[in-house]
Amino acid sequence: MNKLILLMAIFCSTFVFALSEDAEQPIEIEAESVMVDETTGFNEFIGDAEVKQGSLVMTADIIQVQTNADGVETMIAKGTLDKPAKYIQSQENQARFIEATATLITYDVNEGMIFLVGDAYLVQGFDSFSGDSLTYDINNDKVLVKGSEDGTKRVKFKIDL
């Protein structure tokens, strides 16, 4: 139990968040099981895993968290085509929540980057983006979307006026 409290304390002190009050909120993690390896800093939450802190919510079948001496480095959410991983967070410069889904979501906490792979979809404000892969720069509010290499999945962009 002390390991989970330590893990939660690390989360609270290291996330870069779009809303300043998110970093001050407690972290709640739910899953069917958890594996914590204090030697390597690798933590895996398995079975309908959900991480919440303030407006940030990540859900997936599996969420892996890599930590180091400075805190959290990355969060990886693994879903499937039938049940994709999800990322949701409110941002100060957007009227609506940022919402993203993909089969694999990697959140690089230190860089403020989100990488979506496999049926990637992102709603930013009133615009939506989809493609095979997508990179979202949280800090600079930039989106890069790519279609599949074989050309079967093209990039889609919708502007809602």
PDB file of C-alpha atoms in Angstrom, residues 5-97:
ATOM      1  CA  ILE A   5       0.956   6.164  -1.980  1.00  0.00           C
ATOM      2  CA  LEU A   6       4.531   6.868  -3.107  1.00  0.00           C
ATOM      3  CA  LEU A   7       3.509   6.423  -6.754  1.00  0.00           C
ATOM      4  CA  MET A   8       0.621   8.859  -6.301  1.00  0.00           C
ATOM      5  CA  ALA A   9       2.922  11.413  -4.665  1.00  0.00           C
ATOM      6  CA  ILE A  10       5.306  11.162  -7.624  1.00  0.00           C
ATOM      7  CA  PHE A  11       2.414  11.749 -10.038  1.00  0.00           C
ATOM      8  CA  CYS A  12       1.296  14.847  -8.150  1.00  0.00           C
ATOM      9  CA  SER A  13       4.714  16.454  -8.205  1.00  0.00           C
ATOM     10  CA  THR A  14       5.732  15.894 -11.825  1.00  0.00           C
ATOM     11  CA  PHE A  15       2.889  16.192 -14.327  1.00  0.00           C
ATOM     12  CA  VAL A  16       2.873  19.121 -16.735  1.00  0.00           C
ATOM     13  CA  PHE A  17      -0.780  20.046 -17.016  1.00  0.00           C
ATOM     14  CA  ALA A  18      -2.779  22.314 -19.230  1.00  0.00           C
ATOM     15  CA  LEU A  19      -4.778  23.577 -16.263  1.00  0.00           C
ATOM     16  CA  SER A  20      -2.639  24.842 -13.400  1.00  0.00           C
ATOM     17  CA  GLU A  21      -5.104  23.535 -10.802  1.00  0.00           C
ATOM     18  CA  ASP A  22      -4.852  19.966 -12.202  1.00  0.00           C
ATOM     19  CA  ALA A  23      -1.353  19.528 -10.743  1.00  0.00           C
ATOM     20  CA  GLU A  24      -2.714  20.323  -7.267  1.00  0.00           C
ATOM     21  CA  GLN A  25      -5.419  17.646  -7.436  1.00  0.00           C
ATOM     22  CA  PRO A  26      -5.008  14.149  -6.001  1.00  0.00           C
ATOM     23  CA  ILE A  27      -4.401  11.279  -8.396  1.00  0.00           C
ATOM     24  CA  GLU A  28      -6.867   8.425  -8.473  1.00  0.00           C
ATOM     25  CA  ILE A  29      -5.900   5.172 -10.174  1.00  0.00           C
ATOM     26  CA  GLU A  30      -8.239   2.247 -10.638  1.00  0.00           C
ATOM     27  CA  ALA A  31      -7.566  -1.094 -12.309  1.00  0.00           C
ATOM     28  CA  GLU A  32      -8.225  -4.763 -11.789  1.00  0.00           C
ATOM     29  CA  SER A  33      -4.548  -5.315 -10.887  1.00  0.00           C
ATOM     30  CA  VAL A  34      -1.272  -3.437 -10.551  1.00  0.00           C
ATOM     31  CA  MET A  35       2.380  -4.407 -10.824  1.00  0.00           C
ATOM     32  CA  VAL A  36       4.962  -2.022  -9.298  1.00  0.00           C
ATOM     33  CA  ASP A  37       8.709  -2.511  -9.861  1.00  0.00           C
ATOM     34  CA  GLU A  38      10.534  -0.018  -7.650  1.00  0.00           C
ATOM     35  CA  THR A  39      13.935  -1.096  -9.027  1.00  0.00           C
ATOM     36  CA  THR A  40      13.190  -0.060 -12.617  1.00  0.00           C
ATOM     37  CA  GLY A  41      10.420   2.494 -11.972  1.00  0.00           C
ATOM     38  CA  PHE A  42       8.026   0.550 -14.197  1.00  0.00           C
ATOM     39  CA  ASN A  43       4.373   0.339 -13.098  1.00  0.00           C
ATOM     40  CA  GLU A  44       1.579  -1.430 -14.951  1.00  0.00           C
ATOM     41  CA  PHE A  45      -2.142  -1.074 -14.281  1.00  0.00           C
ATOM     42  CA  ILE A  46      -4.146  -3.865 -15.943  1.00  0.00           C
ATOM     43  CA  GLY A  47      -7.860  -4.333 -16.614  1.00  0.00           C
ATOM     44  CA  ASP A  48     -10.081  -1.326 -17.331  1.00  0.00           C
ATOM     45  CA  ALA A  49      -7.345   0.965 -16.023  1.00  0.00           C
ATOM     46  CA  GLU A  50      -8.213   4.591 -15.308  1.00  0.00           C
ATOM     47  CA  VAL A  51      -5.979   7.448 -14.178  1.00  0.00           C
ATOM     48  CA  LYS A  52      -7.573  10.729 -13.028  1.00  0.00           C
ATOM     49  CA  GLN A  53      -6.057  13.972 -11.804  1.00  0.00           C
ATOM     50  CA  GLY A  54      -8.134  17.114 -11.991  1.00  0.00           C
ATOM     51  CA  SER A  55      -9.481  17.350 -15.538  1.00  0.00           C
ATOM     52  CA  LEU A  56      -7.012  14.741 -16.879  1.00  0.00           C
ATOM     53  CA  VAL A  57      -8.473  11.285 -17.505  1.00  0.00           C
ATOM     54  CA  MET A  58      -6.727   8.375 -19.254  1.00  0.00           C
ATOM     55  CA  THR A  59      -8.434   5.023 -19.728  1.00  0.00           C
ATOM     56  CA  ALA A  60      -7.320   1.783 -21.405  1.00  0.00           C
ATOM     57  CA  ASP A  61      -7.097  -1.948 -20.948  1.00  0.00           C
ATOM     58  CA  ILE A  62      -3.486  -1.427 -19.816  1.00  0.00           C
ATOM     59  CA  ILE A  63      -1.748   1.745 -18.603  1.00  0.00           C
ATOM     60  CA  GLN A  64       2.015   1.629 -18.092  1.00  0.00           C
ATOM     61  CA  VAL A  65       3.816   4.338 -16.131  1.00  0.00           C
ATOM     62  CA  GLN A  66       7.591   4.797 -16.232  1.00  0.00           C
ATOM     63  CA  THR A  67       9.173   6.809 -13.421  1.00  0.00           C
ATOM     64  CA  ASN A  68      12.713   7.891 -12.579  1.00  0.00           C
ATOM     65  CA  ALA A  69      14.307   9.785  -9.668  1.00  0.00           C
ATOM     66  CA  ASP A  70      12.705  13.036 -10.890  1.00  0.00           C
ATOM     67  CA  GLY A  71       9.208  11.560 -11.180  1.00  0.00           C
ATOM     68  CA  VAL A  72       6.982  10.374 -14.031  1.00  0.00           C
ATOM     69  CA  GLU A  73       8.576  10.162 -17.491  1.00  0.00           C
ATOM     70  CA  THR A  74       5.851   8.568 -19.605  1.00  0.00           C
ATOM     71  CA  MET A  75       2.376   7.093 -19.481  1.00  0.00           C
ATOM     72  CA  ILE A  76       1.422   4.554 -22.135  1.00  0.00           C
ATOM     73  CA  ALA A  77      -2.226   3.584 -22.587  1.00  0.00           C
ATOM     74  CA  LYS A  78      -2.873   0.416 -24.606  1.00  0.00           C
ATOM     75  CA  GLY A  79      -6.286  -0.273 -26.067  1.00  0.00           C
ATOM     76  CA  THR A  80      -7.699  -2.172 -29.048  1.00  0.00           C
ATOM     77  CA  LEU A  81      -9.609  -1.261 -32.202  1.00  0.00           C
ATOM     78  CA  ASP A  82     -12.821  -2.332 -30.451  1.00  0.00           C
ATOM     79  CA  LYS A  83     -11.973  -0.530 -27.210  1.00  0.00           C
ATOM     80  CA  PRO A  84      -9.404   2.216 -27.880  1.00  0.00           C
ATOM     81  CA  ALA A  85      -7.342   3.993 -25.233  1.00  0.00           C
ATOM     82  CA  LYS A  86      -8.673   7.457 -24.316  1.00  0.00           C
ATOM     83  CA  TYR A  87      -7.167  10.739 -23.144  1.00  0.00           C
ATOM     84  CA  ILE A  88      -9.281  13.700 -22.005  1.00  0.00           C
ATOM     85  CA  GLN A  89      -8.148  16.991 -20.471  1.00  0.00           C
ATOM     86  CA  SER A  90      -9.373  20.553 -20.165  1.00  0.00           C
ATOM     87  CA  GLN A  91      -7.100  23.293 -21.471  1.00  0.00           C
ATOM     88  CA  GLU A  92      -7.115  26.983 -20.595  1.00  0.00           C
ATOM     89  CA  ASN A  93      -6.866  28.109 -24.239  1.00  0.00           C
ATOM     90  CA  GLN A  94      -9.663  25.830 -25.524  1.00  0.00           C
ATOM     91  CA  ALA A  95     -13.416  26.185 -25.153  1.00  0.00           C
ATOM     92  CA  ARG A  96     -13.849  22.410 -24.946  1.00  0.00           C
ATOM     93  CA  PHE A  97     -11.955  19.450 -23.537  1.00  0.00           C
TER      94      PHE A  97
END
